[in-house]
């Protein structure tokens, strides 16, 4: 547990969902997460090159498992390098795919509803689309990473507007990745290779930026996912520093989460059925590292101010609760 008493916030670890494995009720190389109604979670799995196990896995906050859908490939509805996922008011899932250069739309049973996008630099074209989020009008904001821009699209994929260009100046990007909105519609974008966060108006006008390269408070080593809670606090996944940093709406550092995971119920059941695995676990050289984050990739916050961290390389979700004191 970490605290920040001077600004009256407390972050309490709650529980872990998942375990690292290749198939079934498990996660492998996670990319992103969408939080749906009734505490449903849609976990985007990037998989790996050997097993080609890309999918969207369905469970809830209480660790109940509801199956998965998706498969590797370039045909309609298939995925190769899925990167971001968002859910709309109709519970349709929108998934970006870096390899296929497109957005695919599914219902929650995995039926393909729509698909659009192609490689290029023009309006509505992509070069490695990554982060994706809906605004208040349910238009899509898509981070177009290697085109160094954000595109605003209608839900049917029609182009509306864009902003950004390659560079290091205000409003410019070097492979942006994550995107999130606050309650006022202001937009936060993680600028991956510039090791900073930029904030924009709803129309894409630059407001402010913060961050520099490093491992200290407020510094980044490849910021990835980003989320904003009900109070306007901003959560930034600091990928290569293995942490999530927390800031206020102006970019002032508040705290960091480095991981406190305990064994999930899925993992506990696996260990109980396989005593040899538990024996290996008990003889680990650095047991204190088991709970720490390792290359987290995304973060989401629900309307209860529960923080869901996608602990990508450990095949799990770490969940925290924020309270004010």
Short mmCIF file of C-alpha atoms in Angstrom, two decimals:
data_model
loop_
_atom_site.label_atom_id
_atom_site.label_comp_id
_atom_site.label_asym_id
_atom_site.label_seq_id
_atom_site.Cartn_x
_atom_site.Cartn_y
_atom_site.Cartn_z
CA UNK A 1 0.00 0.00 0.00
CA UNK A 2 1.20 3.50 -0.78
CA UNK A 3 -0.09 6.77 0.59
CA UNK A 4 0.18 10.46 -0.11
CA UNK A 5 -1.01 12.10 3.08
CA UNK A 6 -0.19 15.66 2.16
CA UNK A 7 -2.80 15.64 -0.58
CA UNK A 8 -5.26 13.34 1.20
CA UNK A 9 -5.28 10.34 -1.11
CA UNK A 10 -4.77 6.69 -0.26
CA UNK A 11 -4.24 3.82 -2.69
CA UNK A 12 -5.04 0.38 -1.30
CA UNK A 13 -4.26 -2.85 -3.11
CA UNK A 14 -7.44 -4.92 -3.42
CA UNK A 15 -6.84 -8.13 -5.36
CA UNK A 16 -5.35 -9.78 -8.44
CA UNK A 17 -7.08 -11.42 -11.39
CA UNK A 18 -5.35 -13.89 -13.67
CA UNK A 19 -2.25 -16.01 -14.08
CA UNK A 20 0.34 -16.37 -16.81
CA UNK A 21 -0.29 -19.35 -19.08
CA UNK A 22 -0.82 -20.17 -22.75
CA UNK A 23 -4.49 -21.12 -23.02
CA UNK A 24 -7.87 -21.16 -21.32
CA UNK A 25 -8.47 -19.31 -18.09
CA UNK A 26 -5.20 -17.41 -18.12
CA UNK A 27 -3.49 -14.39 -19.68
CA UNK A 28 -0.42 -14.07 -21.89
CA UNK A 29 1.23 -10.81 -22.99
CA UNK A 30 -1.68 -8.49 -22.30
CA UNK A 31 -2.25 -5.30 -24.26
CA UNK A 32 -5.26 -3.48 -22.81
CA UNK A 33 -8.52 -3.72 -20.90
CA UNK A 34 -12.08 -2.44 -21.27
CA UNK A 35 -14.34 -2.17 -18.22
CA UNK A 36 -17.98 -2.84 -19.11
CA UNK A 37 -21.31 -2.75 -17.27
CA UNK A 38 -22.02 -5.20 -14.43
CA UNK A 39 -18.30 -5.34 -13.55
CA UNK A 40 -17.45 -7.18 -16.76
CA UNK A 41 -13.86 -6.99 -17.97
CA UNK A 42 -12.74 -7.49 -21.55
CA UNK A 43 -9.02 -8.23 -21.52
CA UNK A 44 -7.13 -7.81 -24.78
CA UNK A 45 -4.42 -10.44 -25.14
CA UNK A 46 -1.65 -9.80 -27.63
CA UNK A 47 -0.26 -13.31 -27.26
CA UNK A 48 3.13 -14.30 -28.59
CA UNK A 49 4.72 -15.30 -31.87
CA UNK A 50 5.02 -19.02 -31.06
CA UNK A 51 1.48 -19.79 -29.90
CA UNK A 52 -0.32 -17.04 -31.87
CA UNK A 53 -2.85 -16.85 -29.04
CA UNK A 54 -4.37 -13.40 -29.58
CA UNK A 55 -7.85 -13.04 -28.10
CA UNK A 56 -10.30 -11.03 -26.03
CA UNK A 57 -10.85 -12.76 -22.70
CA UNK A 58 -13.95 -12.18 -20.61
CA UNK A 59 -14.15 -12.24 -16.82
CA UNK A 60 -15.54 -10.04 -14.07
CA UNK A 61 -14.09 -8.19 -11.12
CA UNK A 62 -15.01 -11.13 -8.89
CA UNK A 63 -12.73 -13.43 -10.98
CA UNK A 64 -15.53 -15.34 -12.70
CA UNK A 65 -14.47 -16.59 -16.13
CA UNK A 66 -16.77 -16.25 -19.16
CA UNK A 67 -14.60 -17.47 -22.03
CA UNK A 68 -12.83 -15.78 -24.89
CA UNK A 69 -12.97 -15.09 -28.61
CA UNK A 70 -10.64 -14.04 -31.41
CA UNK A 71 -7.94 -15.63 -33.49
CA UNK A 72 -4.65 -14.82 -35.16
CA UNK A 73 -4.63 -13.70 -38.77
CA UNK A 74 -5.32 -11.02 -41.34
CA UNK A 75 -8.80 -12.09 -42.50
CA UNK A 76 -11.85 -10.06 -41.39
CA UNK A 77 -12.26 -10.25 -37.63
CA UNK A 78 -8.82 -11.72 -37.02
CA UNK A 79 -6.01 -9.96 -35.15
CA UNK A 80 -2.22 -9.99 -35.28
CA UNK A 81 -0.95 -7.18 -33.00
CA UNK A 82 -4.00 -5.91 -31.12
CA UNK A 83 -3.08 -2.83 -29.12
CA UNK A 84 -6.09 -0.99 -27.67
CA UNK A 85 -9.70 -1.71 -26.77
CA UNK A 86 -12.68 0.52 -25.92
CA UNK A 87 -16.35 -0.20 -25.25
CA UNK A 88 -19.30 1.98 -26.28
CA UNK A 89 -22.76 2.49 -24.76
CA UNK A 90 -24.13 -0.44 -26.79
CA UNK A 91 -21.45 -2.75 -25.38
CA UNK A 92 -19.66 -3.00 -28.70
CA UNK A 93 -15.91 -3.52 -28.48
CA UNK A 94 -13.55 -1.49 -30.70
CA UNK A 95 -10.05 -2.96 -31.12
CA UNK A 96 -7.01 -1.40 -32.80
CA UNK A 97 -4.56 -3.69 -34.58
CA UNK A 98 -1.05 -2.42 -35.30
CA UNK A 99 -0.27 -5.07 -37.90
CA UNK A 100 -3.58 -5.08 -39.75
CA UNK A 101 -3.72 -1.26 -39.60
CA UNK A 102 -7.40 -1.22 -38.72
CA UNK A 103 -10.13 -0.99 -36.13
CA UNK A 104 -12.39 -4.02 -35.69
CA UNK A 105 -15.78 -3.85 -33.96
CA UNK A 106 -17.22 -6.86 -32.12
CA UNK A 107 -20.21 -7.56 -29.94
CA UNK A 108 -19.47 -9.15 -26.57
CA UNK A 109 -19.94 -12.65 -28.01
CA UNK A 110 -17.21 -12.08 -30.58
CA UNK A 111 -19.31 -11.48 -33.67
CA UNK A 112 -17.64 -9.06 -36.10
CA UNK A 113 -19.86 -6.02 -36.65
CA UNK A 114 -17.63 -3.71 -38.66
CA UNK A 115 -14.04 -3.09 -39.66
CA UNK A 116 -12.17 -0.22 -41.27
CA UNK A 117 -8.72 1.19 -41.84
CA UNK A 118 -5.71 0.65 -44.07
CA UNK A 119 -2.04 1.52 -44.03
CA UNK A 120 -1.17 5.07 -45.02
CA UNK A 121 -0.81 8.68 -43.95
CA UNK A 122 -4.11 10.01 -45.25
CA UNK A 123 -7.33 10.77 -43.41
CA UNK A 124 -8.64 7.62 -41.76
CA UNK A 125 -5.52 5.65 -42.64
CA UNK A 126 -3.14 4.29 -40.00
CA UNK A 127 0.45 3.45 -39.25
CA UNK A 128 0.38 1.39 -36.06
CA UNK A 129 -2.88 2.47 -34.35
CA UNK A 130 -2.66 1.97 -30.59
CA UNK A 131 -4.67 3.78 -27.88
CA UNK A 132 -8.40 4.23 -28.43
CA UNK A 133 -11.11 5.99 -26.41
CA UNK A 134 -14.61 7.43 -26.83
CA UNK A 135 -15.45 11.06 -26.17
CA UNK A 136 -18.77 12.26 -24.68
CA UNK A 137 -20.43 12.22 -28.13
CA UNK A 138 -19.16 8.67 -28.71
CA UNK A 139 -16.75 9.71 -31.38
CA UNK A 140 -13.52 7.73 -31.40
CA UNK A 141 -10.11 9.15 -30.66
CA UNK A 142 -7.41 6.85 -32.05
CA UNK A 143 -3.68 7.25 -31.44
CA UNK A 144 -1.97 6.79 -34.82
CA UNK A 145 1.47 6.05 -33.39
CA UNK A 146 3.86 6.03 -36.34
CA UNK A 147 1.99 8.84 -38.05
CA UNK A 148 2.62 10.80 -34.83
CA UNK A 149 -0.95 12.05 -34.52
CA UNK A 150 -4.39 11.53 -33.00
CA UNK A 151 -7.34 10.99 -35.30
CA UNK A 152 -10.96 11.69 -34.41
CA UNK A 153 -13.40 9.36 -36.16
CA UNK A 154 -17.12 8.72 -36.12
CA UNK A 155 -18.22 5.31 -34.85
CA UNK A 156 -18.56 4.12 -38.44
CA UNK A 157 -14.94 5.06 -39.13
CA UNK A 158 -15.60 8.30 -41.01
CA UNK A 159 -12.79 10.81 -40.55
CA UNK A 160 -13.62 13.96 -38.54
CA UNK A 161 -10.35 15.64 -37.61
CA UNK A 162 -6.75 15.13 -36.53
CA UNK A 163 -3.84 16.80 -34.79
CA UNK A 164 -0.16 16.20 -34.17
CA UNK A 165 3.04 15.78 -36.16
CA UNK A 166 6.49 14.29 -35.64
CA UNK A 167 8.76 16.23 -33.29
CA UNK A 168 9.53 17.27 -29.75
CA UNK A 169 7.69 20.59 -29.55
CA UNK A 170 4.33 21.28 -27.89
CA UNK A 171 1.62 19.28 -29.66
CA UNK A 172 4.15 17.16 -31.54
CA UNK A 173 4.76 13.46 -30.90
CA UNK A 174 7.30 10.70 -31.21
CA UNK A 175 5.28 7.49 -31.31
CA UNK A 176 2.40 8.37 -28.96
CA UNK A 177 0.65 5.40 -27.37
CA UNK A 178 -2.07 5.90 -24.73
CA UNK A 179 -5.04 8.28 -24.59
CA UNK A 180 -7.63 9.23 -21.96
CA UNK A 181 -10.19 11.98 -21.29
CA UNK A 182 -11.24 13.77 -18.13
CA UNK A 183 -14.80 14.77 -17.24
CA UNK A 184 -14.36 18.12 -19.03
CA UNK A 185 -13.44 16.41 -22.29
CA UNK A 186 -9.78 17.39 -22.09
CA UNK A 187 -7.47 14.83 -23.66
CA UNK A 188 -4.27 13.31 -22.26
CA UNK A 189 -1.82 11.50 -24.55
CA UNK A 190 1.31 9.60 -23.57
CA UNK A 191 4.19 10.56 -25.84
CA UNK A 192 6.18 7.29 -25.78
CA UNK A 193 9.57 8.21 -27.16
CA UNK A 194 9.49 11.79 -25.87
CA UNK A 195 8.94 10.43 -22.32
CA UNK A 196 6.18 12.87 -21.48
CA UNK A 197 2.42 13.37 -21.19
CA UNK A 198 0.63 16.06 -23.19
CA UNK A 199 -2.76 17.57 -22.43
CA UNK A 200 -5.10 19.01 -25.07
CA UNK A 201 -8.52 20.61 -25.33
CA UNK A 202 -11.38 18.55 -26.76
CA UNK A 203 -10.49 20.07 -30.16
CA UNK A 204 -6.83 19.09 -29.96
CA UNK A 205 -5.34 22.46 -28.93
CA UNK A 206 -2.23 22.09 -26.77
CA UNK A 207 -2.65 22.98 -23.07
CA UNK A 208 0.40 21.69 -21.20
CA UNK A 209 2.95 18.90 -20.91
CA UNK A 210 5.00 17.23 -18.21
CA UNK A 211 7.71 14.62 -17.86
CA UNK A 212 11.28 13.92 -18.94
CA UNK A 213 13.45 10.83 -19.33
CA UNK A 214 14.48 9.12 -16.11
CA UNK A 215 13.32 7.04 -13.17
CA UNK A 216 12.60 9.71 -10.56
CA UNK A 217 9.24 11.10 -9.49
CA UNK A 218 7.52 12.59 -12.52
CA UNK A 219 10.08 11.15 -14.93
CA UNK A 220 9.32 8.42 -17.46
CA UNK A 221 10.95 5.59 -19.34
CA UNK A 222 8.44 4.96 -22.16
CA UNK A 223 5.00 5.95 -20.82
CA UNK A 224 2.26 3.70 -22.21
CA UNK A 225 -1.36 3.49 -20.99
CA UNK A 226 -3.14 6.37 -19.26
CA UNK A 227 -6.42 6.87 -17.37
CA UNK A 228 -8.24 9.62 -15.46
CA UNK A 229 -10.43 9.08 -12.39
CA UNK A 230 -13.57 10.86 -11.17
CA UNK A 231 -11.51 13.50 -9.35
CA UNK A 232 -9.40 14.33 -12.39
CA UNK A 233 -6.27 12.55 -11.16
CA UNK A 234 -4.19 11.04 -13.97
CA UNK A 235 -2.65 7.55 -13.91
CA UNK A 236 0.30 6.98 -16.26
CA UNK A 237 1.82 3.57 -16.95
CA UNK A 238 5.59 4.05 -16.80
CA UNK A 239 6.37 0.91 -18.80
CA UNK A 240 10.12 0.48 -18.50
CA UNK A 241 10.20 1.76 -14.91
CA UNK A 242 7.68 -0.96 -13.94
CA UNK A 243 5.22 1.34 -12.22
CA UNK A 244 2.13 3.50 -12.54
CA UNK A 245 2.59 7.13 -11.56
CA UNK A 246 -0.27 9.31 -10.32
CA UNK A 247 -0.58 13.05 -11.05
CA UNK A 248 -3.12 15.78 -10.55
CA UNK A 249 -4.79 17.40 -13.56
CA UNK A 250 -1.93 19.88 -13.91
CA UNK A 251 0.75 17.19 -13.97
CA UNK A 252 1.96 17.55 -10.38
CA UNK A 253 3.28 14.26 -9.01
CA UNK A 254 1.16 12.57 -6.33
CA UNK A 255 2.30 8.97 -5.88
CA UNK A 256 3.31 5.75 -7.59
CA UNK A 257 2.04 2.16 -7.61
CA UNK A 258 4.73 -0.49 -8.04
CA UNK A 259 2.65 -3.64 -7.48
CA UNK A 260 1.49 -5.54 -4.42
CA UNK A 261 -0.03 -8.62 -6.04
CA UNK A 262 -1.01 -11.69 -4.09
CA UNK A 263 -1.95 -15.00 -5.70
CA UNK A 264 -5.20 -14.86 -7.66
CA UNK A 265 -7.85 -17.51 -7.11
CA UNK A 266 -7.03 -18.93 -10.55
CA UNK A 267 -3.37 -19.23 -9.65
CA UNK A 268 -4.19 -20.72 -6.27
CA UNK A 269 -6.28 -23.43 -7.85
CA UNK A 270 -3.50 -24.23 -10.32
CA UNK A 271 -0.93 -24.51 -7.53
CA UNK A 272 -3.23 -26.72 -5.46
CA UNK A 273 -3.57 -29.10 -8.40
CA UNK A 274 0.15 -29.04 -9.20
CA UNK A 275 2.27 -29.30 -6.02
CA UNK A 276 5.48 -29.36 -8.05
CA UNK A 277 4.75 -25.86 -9.33
CA UNK A 278 4.12 -24.63 -5.80
CA UNK A 279 7.44 -26.15 -4.79
CA UNK A 280 9.23 -24.16 -7.47
CA UNK A 281 7.44 -21.03 -6.31
CA UNK A 282 8.53 -21.56 -2.71
CA UNK A 283 12.19 -21.82 -3.74
CA UNK A 284 12.22 -18.64 -5.86
CA UNK A 285 15.44 -16.68 -5.40
CA UNK A 286 13.71 -13.30 -5.08
CA UNK A 287 10.21 -13.97 -3.66
CA UNK A 288 9.70 -10.28 -2.89
CA UNK A 289 9.50 -9.61 -6.64
CA UNK A 290 6.42 -11.78 -7.13
CA UNK A 291 3.99 -8.96 -6.36
CA UNK A 292 5.77 -6.23 -8.30
CA UNK A 293 4.69 -4.93 -11.69
CA UNK A 294 6.70 -6.06 -14.69
CA UNK A 295 6.29 -4.13 -17.94
CA UNK A 296 2.73 -2.96 -17.27
CA UNK A 297 1.08 -1.70 -20.43
CA UNK A 298 -2.32 -0.21 -19.62
CA UNK A 299 -4.44 1.20 -16.80
CA UNK A 300 -8.18 1.86 -16.48
CA UNK A 301 -10.26 3.44 -13.70
CA UNK A 302 -13.97 2.72 -13.17
CA UNK A 303 -16.67 4.94 -11.67
CA UNK A 304 -15.87 3.59 -8.19
CA UNK A 305 -12.28 4.83 -8.50
CA UNK A 306 -10.99 1.27 -8.74
CA UNK A 307 -7.70 1.21 -10.60
CA UNK A 308 -7.07 -1.73 -12.95
CA UNK A 309 -3.43 -2.17 -13.93
CA UNK A 310 -2.63 -4.44 -16.87
CA UNK A 311 0.49 -6.20 -15.56
CA UNK A 312 1.35 -7.42 -19.03
CA UNK A 313 4.41 -9.62 -18.68
CA UNK A 314 3.10 -11.32 -15.54
CA UNK A 315 -0.23 -12.25 -17.10
CA UNK A 316 -2.51 -10.59 -14.57
CA UNK A 317 -4.52 -7.54 -13.53
CA UNK A 318 -3.65 -5.76 -10.28
CA UNK A 319 -6.57 -3.86 -8.78
CA UNK A 320 -6.31 -0.95 -6.33
CA UNK A 321 -8.88 1.29 -4.65
CA UNK A 322 -8.44 5.00 -4.19
CA UNK A 323 -9.95 6.70 -1.17
CA UNK A 324 -9.82 10.28 0.09
CA UNK A 325 -8.95 10.97 3.73
#
